[in-house]
Tab-separated table of C-alpha atoms and ligand atoms in Angstrom:
chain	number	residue	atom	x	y	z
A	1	UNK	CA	-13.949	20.366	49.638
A	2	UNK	CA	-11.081	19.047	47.808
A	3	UNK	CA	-8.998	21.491	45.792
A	4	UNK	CA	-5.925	20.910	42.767
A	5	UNK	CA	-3.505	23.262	43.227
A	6	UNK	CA	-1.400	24.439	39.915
A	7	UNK	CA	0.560	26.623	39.145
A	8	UNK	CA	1.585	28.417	35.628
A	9	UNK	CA	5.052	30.373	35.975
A	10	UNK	CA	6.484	29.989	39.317
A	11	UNK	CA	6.070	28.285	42.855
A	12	UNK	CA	3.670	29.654	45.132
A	13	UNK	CA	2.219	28.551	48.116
A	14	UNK	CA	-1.611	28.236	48.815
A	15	UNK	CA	-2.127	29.270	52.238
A	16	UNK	CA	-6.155	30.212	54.247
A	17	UNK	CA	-4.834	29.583	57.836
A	18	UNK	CA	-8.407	29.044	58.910
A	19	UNK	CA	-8.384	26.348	56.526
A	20	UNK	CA	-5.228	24.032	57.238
A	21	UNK	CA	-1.576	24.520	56.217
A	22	UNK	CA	-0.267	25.308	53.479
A	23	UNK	CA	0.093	23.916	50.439
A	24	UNK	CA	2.835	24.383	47.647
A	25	UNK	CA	1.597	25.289	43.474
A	26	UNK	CA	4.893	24.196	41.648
A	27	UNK	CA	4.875	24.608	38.081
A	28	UNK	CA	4.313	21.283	36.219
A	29	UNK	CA	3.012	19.465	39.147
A	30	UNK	CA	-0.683	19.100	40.533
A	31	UNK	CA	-0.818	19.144	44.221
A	32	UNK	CA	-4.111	17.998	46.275
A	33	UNK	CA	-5.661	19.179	49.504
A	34	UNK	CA	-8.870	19.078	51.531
A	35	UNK	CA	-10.582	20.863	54.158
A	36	UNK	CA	-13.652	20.883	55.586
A	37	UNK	CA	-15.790	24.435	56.573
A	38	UNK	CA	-18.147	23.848	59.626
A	39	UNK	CA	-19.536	27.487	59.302
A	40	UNK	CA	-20.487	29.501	56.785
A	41	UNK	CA	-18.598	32.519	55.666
A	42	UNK	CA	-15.337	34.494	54.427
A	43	UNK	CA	-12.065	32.751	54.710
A	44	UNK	CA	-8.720	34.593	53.606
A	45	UNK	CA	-5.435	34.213	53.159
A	46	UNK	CA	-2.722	35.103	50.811
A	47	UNK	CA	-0.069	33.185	49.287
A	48	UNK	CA	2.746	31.987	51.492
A	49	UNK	CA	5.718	31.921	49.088
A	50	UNK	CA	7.637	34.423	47.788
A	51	UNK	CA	7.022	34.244	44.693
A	52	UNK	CA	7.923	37.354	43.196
A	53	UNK	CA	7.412	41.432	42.711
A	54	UNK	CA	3.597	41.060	42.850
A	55	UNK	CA	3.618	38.716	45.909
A	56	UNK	CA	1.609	41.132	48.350
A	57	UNK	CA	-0.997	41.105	45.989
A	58	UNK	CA	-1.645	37.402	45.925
A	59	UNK	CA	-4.761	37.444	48.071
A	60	UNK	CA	-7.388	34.532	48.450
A	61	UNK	CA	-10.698	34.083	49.885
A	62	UNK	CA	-12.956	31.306	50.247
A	63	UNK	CA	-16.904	32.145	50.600
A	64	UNK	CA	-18.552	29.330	52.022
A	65	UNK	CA	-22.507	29.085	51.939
A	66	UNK	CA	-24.944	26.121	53.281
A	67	UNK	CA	-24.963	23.814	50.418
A	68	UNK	CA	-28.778	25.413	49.445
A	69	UNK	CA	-26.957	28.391	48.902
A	70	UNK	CA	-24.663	27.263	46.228
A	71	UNK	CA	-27.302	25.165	44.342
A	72	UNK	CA	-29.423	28.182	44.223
A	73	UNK	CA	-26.390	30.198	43.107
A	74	UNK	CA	-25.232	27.664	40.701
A	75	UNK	CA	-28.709	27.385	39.316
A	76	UNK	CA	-29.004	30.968	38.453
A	77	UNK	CA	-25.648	30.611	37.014
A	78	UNK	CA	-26.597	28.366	34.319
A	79	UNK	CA	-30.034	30.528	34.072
A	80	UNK	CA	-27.596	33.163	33.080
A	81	UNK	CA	-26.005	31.596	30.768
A	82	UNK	CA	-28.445	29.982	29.412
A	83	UNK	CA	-30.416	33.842	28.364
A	84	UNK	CA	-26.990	34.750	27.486
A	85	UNK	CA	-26.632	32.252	24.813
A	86	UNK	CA	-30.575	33.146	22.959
A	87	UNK	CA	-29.693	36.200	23.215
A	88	UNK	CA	-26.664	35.674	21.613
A	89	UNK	CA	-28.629	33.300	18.716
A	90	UNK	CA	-31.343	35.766	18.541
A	91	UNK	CA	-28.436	38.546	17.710
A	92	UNK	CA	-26.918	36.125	15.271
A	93	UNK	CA	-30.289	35.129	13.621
A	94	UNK	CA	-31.392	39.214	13.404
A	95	UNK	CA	-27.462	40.159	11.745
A	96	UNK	CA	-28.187	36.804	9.304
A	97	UNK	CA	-31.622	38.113	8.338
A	98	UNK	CA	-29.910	41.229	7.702
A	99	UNK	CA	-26.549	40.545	5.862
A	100	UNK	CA	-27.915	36.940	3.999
A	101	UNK	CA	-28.110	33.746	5.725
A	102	UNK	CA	-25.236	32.258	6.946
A	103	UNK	CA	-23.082	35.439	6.697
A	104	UNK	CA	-22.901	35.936	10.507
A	105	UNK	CA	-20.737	32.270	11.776
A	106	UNK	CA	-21.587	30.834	14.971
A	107	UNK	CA	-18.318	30.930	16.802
B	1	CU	CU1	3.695	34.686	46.524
């Protein structure tokens, strides 16, 4: 698994012990790391820099599933989405047929 590591207001430090080291998010820079998971499961860590008041809070987890796992999960993802956007269309269509067409934009 490769991973980008960013970070949007101050430095931070990415840090699943399990995993590897850690690895610094400074703002305006795009670090890179890998790791590899030989079992499945729950990985956690928590940021590893001070970083601020709500530093203690900064939890992470990794779940990592066989590779069948995630294309199921993926795959139901986008089945999701998918019903999410005719149902969206169908509500857009209805509020048209109701209001004249074209009244109701597609965002
Ligand atoms: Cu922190």
């Amino acid at each position: 698994m490769t991973l980008d590591i960013v970070s949007q207001d101050v430095a931070h430090s990415w840090w699943i012990p399990q995993l590897g080291g850690k690895f610094d998010a400074v703002p305006g820079y795009v670090n890179h790391t890998w790791f590899k998971i030989h079992k499945p499961g729950i990985y956690r860590g928590q940021c590893a820099e001070l970083c601020g008041r709500n530093h203690a809070d900064m939890i992470a987890q990794v779940r990592a599933v066989p590779p069948t796992d995630f294309e199921a999960w993926l795959a139901q993802r986008k089945a999701d989405i998918q019903a999410a956007n005719n149902a969206a269309e169908a509500s857009r269509a209805k509020l048209n047929r109701q209001t004249g067409a074209a009244a109701v934009q597609q965002p």
